Short mmCIF file of C-alpha atoms in Angstrom, two decimals:
data_model
loop_
_atom_site.label_atom_id
_atom_site.label_comp_id
_atom_site.label_asym_id
_atom_site.label_seq_id
_atom_site.Cartn_x
_atom_site.Cartn_y
_atom_site.Cartn_z
CA MET E 1 83.82 -31.43 232.23
CA SER E 2 85.66 -32.70 229.17
CA LYS E 3 84.99 -31.18 225.81
CA THR E 4 83.00 -33.24 223.32
CA LYS E 5 85.07 -34.21 220.29
CA ARG E 6 83.80 -32.57 217.11
CA LEU E 7 82.30 -34.72 214.39
CA GLN E 8 84.60 -35.26 211.42
CA THR E 9 82.36 -34.73 208.40
CA ILE E 10 82.72 -34.58 204.64
CA ASP E 11 80.28 -32.91 202.26
CA GLY E 12 78.73 -34.81 199.37
CA GLU E 13 80.54 -32.89 196.63
CA SER E 14 83.96 -33.50 198.17
CA LEU E 15 83.18 -37.16 198.81
CA MET E 16 82.26 -37.74 195.17
CA SER E 17 85.64 -36.33 194.13
CA LEU E 18 87.78 -38.17 196.67
CA PRO E 19 89.96 -41.09 195.53
CA LEU E 20 89.18 -44.09 197.71
CA MET E 21 90.46 -47.58 198.26
CA PRO E 22 88.55 -50.12 196.15
CA ILE E 23 86.62 -52.87 197.90
CA ASN E 24 89.01 -55.66 198.83
CA PHE E 25 87.49 -58.92 197.54
CA VAL E 26 88.76 -62.37 198.49
CA VAL E 27 86.43 -63.93 195.91
CA ASP E 28 85.73 -61.30 193.26
CA THR E 29 82.20 -59.82 193.43
CA LEU E 30 81.17 -62.41 196.06
CA ILE E 31 83.20 -62.42 199.31
CA SER E 32 84.77 -59.13 200.35
CA GLN E 33 86.81 -58.07 203.34
CA GLY E 34 84.58 -58.19 206.43
CA LEU E 35 82.28 -60.60 208.24
CA HIS E 36 80.00 -63.04 206.39
CA ILE E 37 77.66 -65.88 207.25
CA LEU E 38 76.87 -69.05 205.29
CA ALA E 39 73.76 -70.75 206.65
CA GLY E 40 72.20 -74.02 205.58
CA SER E 41 70.28 -77.03 206.83
CA PRO E 42 72.18 -79.79 208.66
CA LYS E 43 74.13 -82.13 206.34
CA VAL E 44 73.38 -79.98 203.28
CA GLY E 45 77.09 -79.69 202.45
CA LYS E 46 78.11 -76.41 204.08
CA SER E 47 81.33 -77.85 205.47
CA TRP E 48 82.28 -79.38 202.13
CA LEU E 49 81.79 -75.95 200.54
CA ALA E 50 83.80 -74.24 203.30
CA LEU E 51 86.66 -76.70 202.93
CA TRP E 52 86.73 -76.28 199.15
CA LEU E 53 86.72 -72.47 199.48
CA SER E 54 89.64 -72.53 201.91
CA VAL E 55 91.68 -74.67 199.53
CA MET E 56 90.81 -72.72 196.36
CA VAL E 57 91.71 -69.36 197.89
CA ALA E 58 94.98 -70.75 199.29
CA LYS E 59 95.86 -72.12 195.85
CA GLY E 60 94.75 -68.93 194.07
CA GLU E 61 92.36 -70.79 191.79
CA PRO E 62 89.04 -69.30 190.58
CA VAL E 63 85.82 -70.00 192.46
CA TRP E 64 82.98 -70.59 189.96
CA GLY E 65 84.79 -68.49 187.39
CA MET E 66 85.48 -65.65 189.83
CA SER E 67 89.09 -64.73 190.53
CA VAL E 68 90.38 -64.92 194.10
CA LYS E 69 92.95 -63.03 196.15
CA GLN E 70 95.48 -65.74 196.90
CA GLY E 71 96.75 -65.95 200.45
CA THR E 72 96.87 -68.03 203.59
CA THR E 73 93.55 -69.41 204.83
CA LEU E 74 92.56 -70.69 208.26
CA TYR E 75 89.72 -73.20 208.60
CA LEU E 76 88.45 -73.71 212.15
CA CYS E 77 86.68 -77.04 211.57
CA LEU E 78 85.31 -77.36 215.09
CA GLU E 79 82.81 -80.17 214.43
CA ASP E 80 85.32 -82.40 212.62
CA SER E 81 88.32 -84.54 213.43
CA VAL E 82 91.72 -84.33 211.74
CA LEU E 83 91.04 -87.72 210.13
CA ARG E 84 87.75 -86.54 208.61
CA ILE E 85 89.36 -83.40 207.21
CA GLN E 86 92.17 -85.49 205.71
CA ASN E 87 89.67 -87.83 204.03
CA ARG E 88 87.72 -84.91 202.64
CA LEU E 89 90.85 -83.22 201.33
CA PHE E 90 91.74 -86.35 199.36
CA GLU E 91 88.29 -86.19 197.75
CA ILE E 92 88.28 -82.54 196.68
CA THR E 93 91.89 -81.99 195.64
CA GLU E 94 95.03 -83.79 194.55
CA ASP E 95 97.31 -81.29 196.23
CA ALA E 96 96.49 -79.16 199.28
CA PRO E 97 98.99 -76.30 199.72
CA ASP E 98 100.80 -75.55 202.97
CA SER E 99 99.09 -72.14 203.01
CA VAL E 100 95.76 -73.64 204.12
CA HIS E 101 95.64 -74.37 207.85
CA PHE E 102 93.19 -76.43 209.90
CA CYS E 103 92.28 -76.37 213.57
CA THR E 104 89.73 -78.52 215.40
CA GLU E 105 89.76 -76.70 218.77
CA CYS E 106 89.78 -73.05 219.79
CA ALA E 107 88.60 -70.70 222.54
CA LEU E 108 85.22 -68.94 222.67
CA ILE E 109 84.40 -65.38 221.64
CA GLY E 110 85.51 -63.05 224.42
CA GLN E 111 87.43 -65.86 226.12
CA GLY E 112 90.55 -66.00 223.98
CA LEU E 113 89.39 -66.60 220.40
CA GLU E 114 90.29 -63.12 219.20
CA GLU E 115 93.79 -63.41 220.68
CA GLN E 116 94.27 -66.84 219.09
CA VAL E 117 93.28 -65.54 215.66
CA GLU E 118 95.47 -62.45 216.02
CA THR E 119 98.45 -64.64 216.97
CA PHE E 120 97.87 -66.70 213.82
CA LEU E 121 97.62 -63.53 211.70
CA THR E 122 100.90 -62.25 213.15
CA ALA E 123 102.60 -65.52 212.18
CA HIS E 124 100.88 -65.51 208.76
CA PRO E 125 100.50 -61.86 207.68
CA ASP E 126 99.34 -62.85 204.19
CA THR E 127 96.13 -64.41 205.59
CA VAL E 128 93.04 -63.39 203.61
CA LEU E 129 90.30 -65.77 204.79
CA VAL E 130 89.28 -67.31 208.13
CA ILE E 131 86.38 -69.79 208.23
CA ILE E 132 84.68 -70.67 211.51
CA ASP E 133 82.65 -73.89 211.31
CA THR E 134 80.36 -73.46 213.16
CA LEU E 135 79.43 -70.13 214.74
CA GLN E 136 77.65 -71.89 217.60
CA MET E 137 80.88 -73.68 218.58
CA VAL E 138 82.63 -70.39 219.43
CA ARG E 139 79.78 -68.61 221.20
CA PRO E 140 79.62 -68.41 225.00
CA ILE E 141 76.55 -69.89 226.64
CA HIS E 142 74.02 -67.12 227.22
CA ASP E 143 70.45 -66.22 226.33
CA ALA E 144 69.66 -65.90 222.63
CA THR E 145 68.77 -62.21 222.67
CA TYR E 146 69.28 -59.54 220.04
CA ALA E 147 71.91 -57.81 222.20
CA ASN E 148 73.90 -61.00 222.76
CA ASP E 149 73.79 -61.98 219.09
CA TYR E 150 74.92 -58.53 218.00
CA ARG E 151 77.67 -58.32 220.61
CA ASP E 152 79.18 -61.70 219.67
CA LEU E 153 79.23 -60.97 215.95
CA SER E 154 80.47 -57.41 216.44
CA VAL E 155 83.62 -58.82 218.06
CA LEU E 156 84.33 -60.88 214.93
CA LYS E 157 83.38 -57.99 212.66
CA ARG E 158 85.92 -55.70 214.35
CA LEU E 159 88.55 -58.43 214.05
CA ALA E 160 87.95 -58.78 210.30
CA ASP E 161 88.00 -55.02 209.69
CA LYS E 162 91.08 -54.45 211.82
CA HIS E 163 93.17 -56.92 209.84
CA GLY E 164 91.56 -56.45 206.41
CA ILE E 165 90.51 -60.09 206.08
CA ALA E 166 87.30 -61.98 205.38
CA ILE E 167 85.78 -64.08 208.15
CA LEU E 168 83.13 -66.59 207.05
CA LEU E 169 80.85 -68.07 209.71
CA ILE E 170 79.13 -71.39 209.04
CA HIS E 171 75.68 -71.44 210.63
CA HIS E 172 72.32 -73.21 210.55
CA LEU E 173 68.87 -72.52 209.11
CA ARG E 174 65.63 -73.03 210.98
CA LYS E 175 63.41 -75.86 209.79
CA GLU E 176 60.43 -73.53 209.47
CA LYS E 177 59.75 -72.26 205.97
CA ALA E 178 59.77 -68.51 205.29
CA GLU E 179 59.01 -66.38 202.26
CA ASP E 180 62.41 -64.72 202.65
CA VAL E 181 65.08 -67.41 203.03
CA PHE E 182 67.26 -65.08 205.11
CA HIS E 183 64.56 -65.04 207.79
CA ARG E 184 65.36 -68.72 208.33
CA ILE E 185 68.85 -67.99 209.64
CA SER E 186 68.95 -69.31 213.20
CA GLY E 187 69.01 -66.65 215.91
CA THR E 188 67.70 -63.11 216.05
CA THR E 189 67.81 -60.61 213.20
CA ALA E 190 70.95 -59.19 214.81
CA ILE E 191 72.95 -61.97 213.15
CA SER E 192 71.99 -60.85 209.65
CA GLY E 193 72.32 -57.21 210.67
CA ALA E 194 75.84 -57.53 212.06
CA VAL E 195 77.42 -59.23 209.04
CA ASP E 196 78.46 -57.68 205.75
CA SER E 197 77.02 -60.50 203.64
CA SER E 198 74.63 -63.41 204.15
CA PHE E 199 74.62 -66.61 202.11
CA THR E 200 72.04 -69.40 202.38
CA LEU E 201 72.53 -72.88 200.92
CA VAL E 202 69.19 -74.66 200.39
CA GLU E 203 68.69 -78.00 198.64
CA GLU E 204 65.99 -78.29 195.98
CA LYS E 205 65.12 -81.72 197.32
CA ARG E 206 66.74 -83.51 200.22
CA GLY E 207 69.65 -85.62 198.97
CA ASN E 208 69.38 -84.81 195.25
CA GLY E 209 72.72 -82.98 195.15
CA ARG E 210 71.33 -79.71 193.80
CA ALA E 211 71.05 -76.52 195.82
CA ARG E 212 70.61 -72.77 195.55
CA LEU E 213 73.13 -70.37 197.08
CA THR E 214 71.33 -67.08 197.69
CA CYS E 215 73.59 -64.10 198.31
CA VAL E 216 72.92 -60.63 199.70
CA GLY E 217 75.27 -58.06 201.21
CA ARG E 218 76.43 -54.50 201.60
CA ASP E 219 79.17 -54.72 198.97
CA ILE E 220 77.68 -57.28 196.58
CA GLU E 221 74.69 -57.49 194.29
CA TYR E 222 71.80 -59.79 195.18
CA ARG E 223 72.23 -62.99 193.24
CA GLU E 224 71.28 -66.65 193.20
CA LEU E 225 73.72 -69.38 192.21
CA GLU E 226 72.36 -72.77 191.20
CA LEU E 227 74.85 -75.43 192.31
CA ARG E 228 75.31 -79.14 191.73
CA ARG E 229 77.27 -81.40 194.07
CA GLY E 230 79.72 -83.38 191.96
CA GLU E 231 81.03 -86.89 192.49
CA GLU E 232 84.01 -85.54 194.42
CA ASN E 233 81.72 -83.52 196.75
CA VAL E 234 82.67 -80.24 195.12
CA TRP E 235 79.82 -77.78 194.55
CA GLU E 236 79.84 -76.93 190.83
CA LEU E 237 78.15 -73.89 189.30
CA VAL E 238 75.12 -74.60 187.11
CA SER E 239 73.80 -71.06 186.62
CA ASP E 240 74.16 -67.54 187.98
CA SER E 241 71.25 -65.08 188.17
CA ARG E 242 73.56 -62.13 187.62
CA GLU E 243 73.28 -61.45 183.90
CA GLU E 244 75.30 -58.25 183.59
CA PRO E 245 78.99 -58.71 184.39
CA VAL E 246 80.38 -56.46 187.10
CA LEU E 247 83.03 -54.08 185.76
CA CYS E 248 86.03 -54.61 188.01
CA GLU E 249 88.98 -52.31 188.70
CA ASP E 250 91.28 -54.22 186.34
CA ARG E 251 88.85 -53.83 183.44
CA ILE E 252 88.42 -50.06 183.80
CA VAL E 253 92.21 -49.70 183.92
CA ILE E 254 92.53 -51.70 180.69
CA LEU E 255 89.84 -49.63 178.93
CA LEU E 256 91.31 -46.29 180.01
CA SER E 257 94.87 -47.36 179.19
CA ALA E 258 93.79 -48.23 175.65
CA PHE E 259 91.84 -44.98 175.37
CA MET E 260 94.78 -42.83 176.56
CA SER E 261 97.31 -44.59 174.34
CA THR E 262 96.49 -42.15 171.52
CA ARG E 263 96.23 -38.93 173.56
CA THR E 264 98.02 -37.13 176.35
CA ILE E 265 95.06 -35.52 178.08
CA PHE E 266 91.29 -35.92 178.29
CA ILE E 267 88.87 -33.58 180.04
CA GLY E 268 85.16 -34.32 179.82
CA THR E 269 82.00 -35.32 181.62
CA PRO E 270 81.32 -38.89 182.77
CA THR E 271 78.77 -39.23 179.96
CA GLU E 272 81.30 -38.16 177.35
CA LEU E 273 83.99 -40.51 178.64
CA SER E 274 81.66 -43.50 178.91
CA GLU E 275 80.52 -42.94 175.32
CA LYS E 276 84.13 -42.91 174.13
CA ILE E 277 85.36 -46.05 175.92
CA ASP E 278 82.11 -48.03 175.69
CA PRO E 279 80.20 -46.73 172.66
CA ASP E 280 78.19 -49.92 172.10
CA LYS E 281 77.43 -50.41 175.84
CA THR E 282 78.85 -53.93 175.90
CA GLU E 283 81.13 -53.21 178.89
CA GLY E 284 78.38 -51.77 181.08
CA VAL E 285 80.32 -48.54 181.70
CA THR E 286 77.52 -46.15 182.58
CA PRO E 287 78.12 -42.48 183.51
CA LYS E 288 77.08 -43.23 187.10
CA LYS E 289 79.57 -46.10 187.40
CA ILE E 290 82.57 -44.55 185.69
CA SER E 291 83.35 -41.85 188.27
CA ARG E 292 83.23 -44.36 191.13
CA LEU E 293 85.36 -46.89 189.27
CA ILE E 294 87.98 -44.25 188.47
CA LEU E 295 88.09 -42.96 192.06
CA GLN E 296 88.58 -46.53 193.30
CA SER E 297 91.29 -47.18 190.68
CA VAL E 298 93.46 -44.06 191.07
CA GLU E 299 96.45 -46.04 192.31
CA ALA E 300 96.12 -48.74 189.64
CA LEU E 301 95.83 -46.07 186.93
CA ARG E 302 98.87 -44.25 188.31
CA LYS E 303 100.91 -47.45 188.06
CA ASN E 304 99.84 -47.63 184.40
CA GLY E 305 101.02 -44.08 183.73
CA ILE E 306 97.68 -42.25 183.97
CA ALA E 307 96.88 -39.47 186.46
CA ALA E 308 93.15 -39.31 187.15
CA VAL E 309 91.10 -36.56 188.82
CA VAL E 310 87.33 -36.26 189.25
CA ARG E 311 86.25 -32.67 189.97
CA ARG E 312 83.52 -30.12 189.35
CA SER E 313 83.76 -27.38 186.75
CA ASN E 314 81.05 -24.82 186.04
CA GLY E 315 78.55 -26.87 188.03
CA LYS E 316 79.29 -30.10 186.14
CA ARG E 317 81.24 -33.17 187.17
CA VAL E 318 84.38 -33.50 185.06
CA ILE E 319 86.90 -36.32 184.68
CA GLU E 320 90.49 -35.38 183.82
CA LEU E 321 93.01 -37.95 182.63
CA ASN E 322 96.68 -37.16 181.96
CA ARG E 323 99.13 -39.59 180.42
CA ALA E 324 102.56 -40.00 182.02
CA ASP E 325 104.38 -37.97 179.36
CA SER E 326 102.09 -35.00 180.04
CA VAL E 327 102.26 -35.05 183.86
CA ASP E 328 105.06 -35.97 186.25
CA LEU E 329 104.04 -39.08 188.18
CA GLU E 330 107.31 -39.45 190.07
CA GLY E 331 106.78 -39.28 193.81
CA ALA E 332 103.02 -39.40 193.47
CA GLY E 333 102.84 -41.84 196.33
CA GLU E 334 104.06 -39.13 198.72
CA ILE E 335 101.45 -36.51 197.77
CA VAL E 336 98.45 -35.75 199.94
CA PRO E 337 95.09 -34.27 198.93
CA ILE E 338 95.10 -30.46 198.90
CA ASP E 339 92.43 -28.32 200.49
CA PRO E 340 90.90 -26.21 197.68
CA ALA E 341 90.03 -23.51 200.19
CA ALA E 342 93.69 -23.15 201.20
CA VAL E 343 95.00 -22.55 197.67
CA ASP E 344 94.39 -19.61 195.35
CA GLN E 345 92.66 -21.16 192.37
CA PRO E 346 94.07 -19.96 189.01
CA SER E 347 91.46 -19.25 186.42
CA GLY E 348 90.97 -17.82 182.99
CA GLU E 349 93.32 -17.87 180.04
CA GLY E 350 96.51 -17.88 182.12
CA ALA E 351 95.68 -21.15 183.83
CA ALA E 352 97.12 -23.50 181.22
CA GLY E 353 100.72 -23.05 182.32
CA ALA E 354 99.81 -23.70 185.92
CA VAL E 355 98.23 -27.00 184.98
CA GLU E 356 101.30 -28.25 183.13
CA THR E 357 103.73 -27.34 185.90
CA ASP E 358 101.66 -28.11 189.00
CA SER E 359 99.37 -30.94 187.93
CA SER E 360 101.42 -33.46 189.89
CA LEU E 361 100.18 -31.81 193.09
CA ARG E 362 96.57 -32.82 192.64
CA GLY E 363 94.83 -35.00 195.15
CA GLY E 364 93.94 -37.55 192.50
CA GLN E 365 97.52 -38.82 192.72
CA ALA E 366 97.59 -39.22 196.49
CA SER E 367 98.91 -42.48 197.87
CA ARG E 368 96.47 -44.97 199.38
CA SER E 369 97.81 -44.33 202.85
CA ALA E 370 97.55 -40.58 202.40
CA ILE E 371 93.98 -40.91 201.22
CA ARG E 372 93.07 -43.11 204.17
CA HIS E 373 94.46 -40.62 206.68
CA ALA E 374 93.37 -37.40 205.00
CA GLN E 375 91.18 -35.15 207.10
CA PHE E 376 87.61 -35.30 205.85
CA ARG E 377 87.04 -31.58 205.80
CA GLY E 378 88.44 -30.13 202.58
CA ALA E 379 89.98 -33.42 201.45
CA ALA E 380 88.74 -33.22 197.87
CA PRO E 381 91.37 -33.16 195.11
CA TYR E 382 92.56 -29.75 193.95
CA PRO E 383 90.24 -28.65 191.13
CA ALA E 384 92.12 -28.10 187.90
CA PRO E 385 91.58 -24.76 186.15
CA GLU E 386 89.66 -24.22 183.00
CA GLY E 387 91.48 -23.65 179.75
CA GLU E 388 94.06 -26.46 179.83
CA LYS E 389 95.74 -27.46 176.62
CA GLY E 390 94.85 -30.83 175.19
CA GLU E 391 91.69 -32.65 174.31
CA GLN E 392 88.76 -31.09 176.16
CA CYS E 393 85.22 -32.30 175.68
CA ARG E 394 82.33 -29.90 176.02
CA GLU E 395 78.70 -30.48 176.88
#
């Protein structure tokens, strides 16, 4: 009898100190890497929205004020003809780039679709977004059961995760009203459960050109976007329910770069650091957010000359920042996280020298690939000793 493979686990303390890859957004704060569904009533304008999204991302232009990750896009417009897509393109844009691709026929899920998409991705490795319009057009004919719904969408979910892209499925809403609009998504609850985000497009009144895009997902905040369909059939943003701006990776890097421009080292709690870089609370940098943002921005900070480590010291969570002239960042991309249990931890008054000579070995400077492949057990960054020279904040 074969031995059962042991579970690879990580404890909570180590996880909260481990540098991680930030969420990869195709449309910032709205559409991330993974599988998503956009559902709406027939003829509400879902396909117009899908076409516009595919063009905007390919061109690298903002979507409703949100930045995009520019790259190749593939739009499987399975209910349209080439002529109709051409006519619509002339309405929504003056110049469609060659990085947006259209296809009106493809295979079904489990019958060749995955291979067709993978072949396209091999030919266009910079692809960031695939839109399938509609989901029903690529599903095999079988009973509408929970298991079948979940199995079909899981195939597409694995495809998106494997290649680090976003796949957006265009789908339909039931006619029946429901208190929760997401309960109107056609099919079983497995469809909503299998995707990373769900979007519903519902008109205020049939044909009046105004609609609400309701958004919910694992990696995004719940929000409602009020949209207006313009003369060129482009959905324009009227209002956004999200009042507080989301602090993105780029913004935390800017704030910390400015903060470290006048010092070589900072050691303090998340509360102390948030008070220093956002004293009037206008940036929304709370103590709970700052550790996560730093851990997801280790590589970006390193490229800006700042080594960042989140660790525990005397029972408290501590953030340590070192500027490039106080720590050697050369070769940081080759360094892997160090198991604290495997290294004798220096302590006391003699620790300062060890910090200055060995600080480049800390896990906070590990490359993205090293972080991804680090063993969970003991993968937390090497805790720096107490007593370092430089600016140290105390509780």
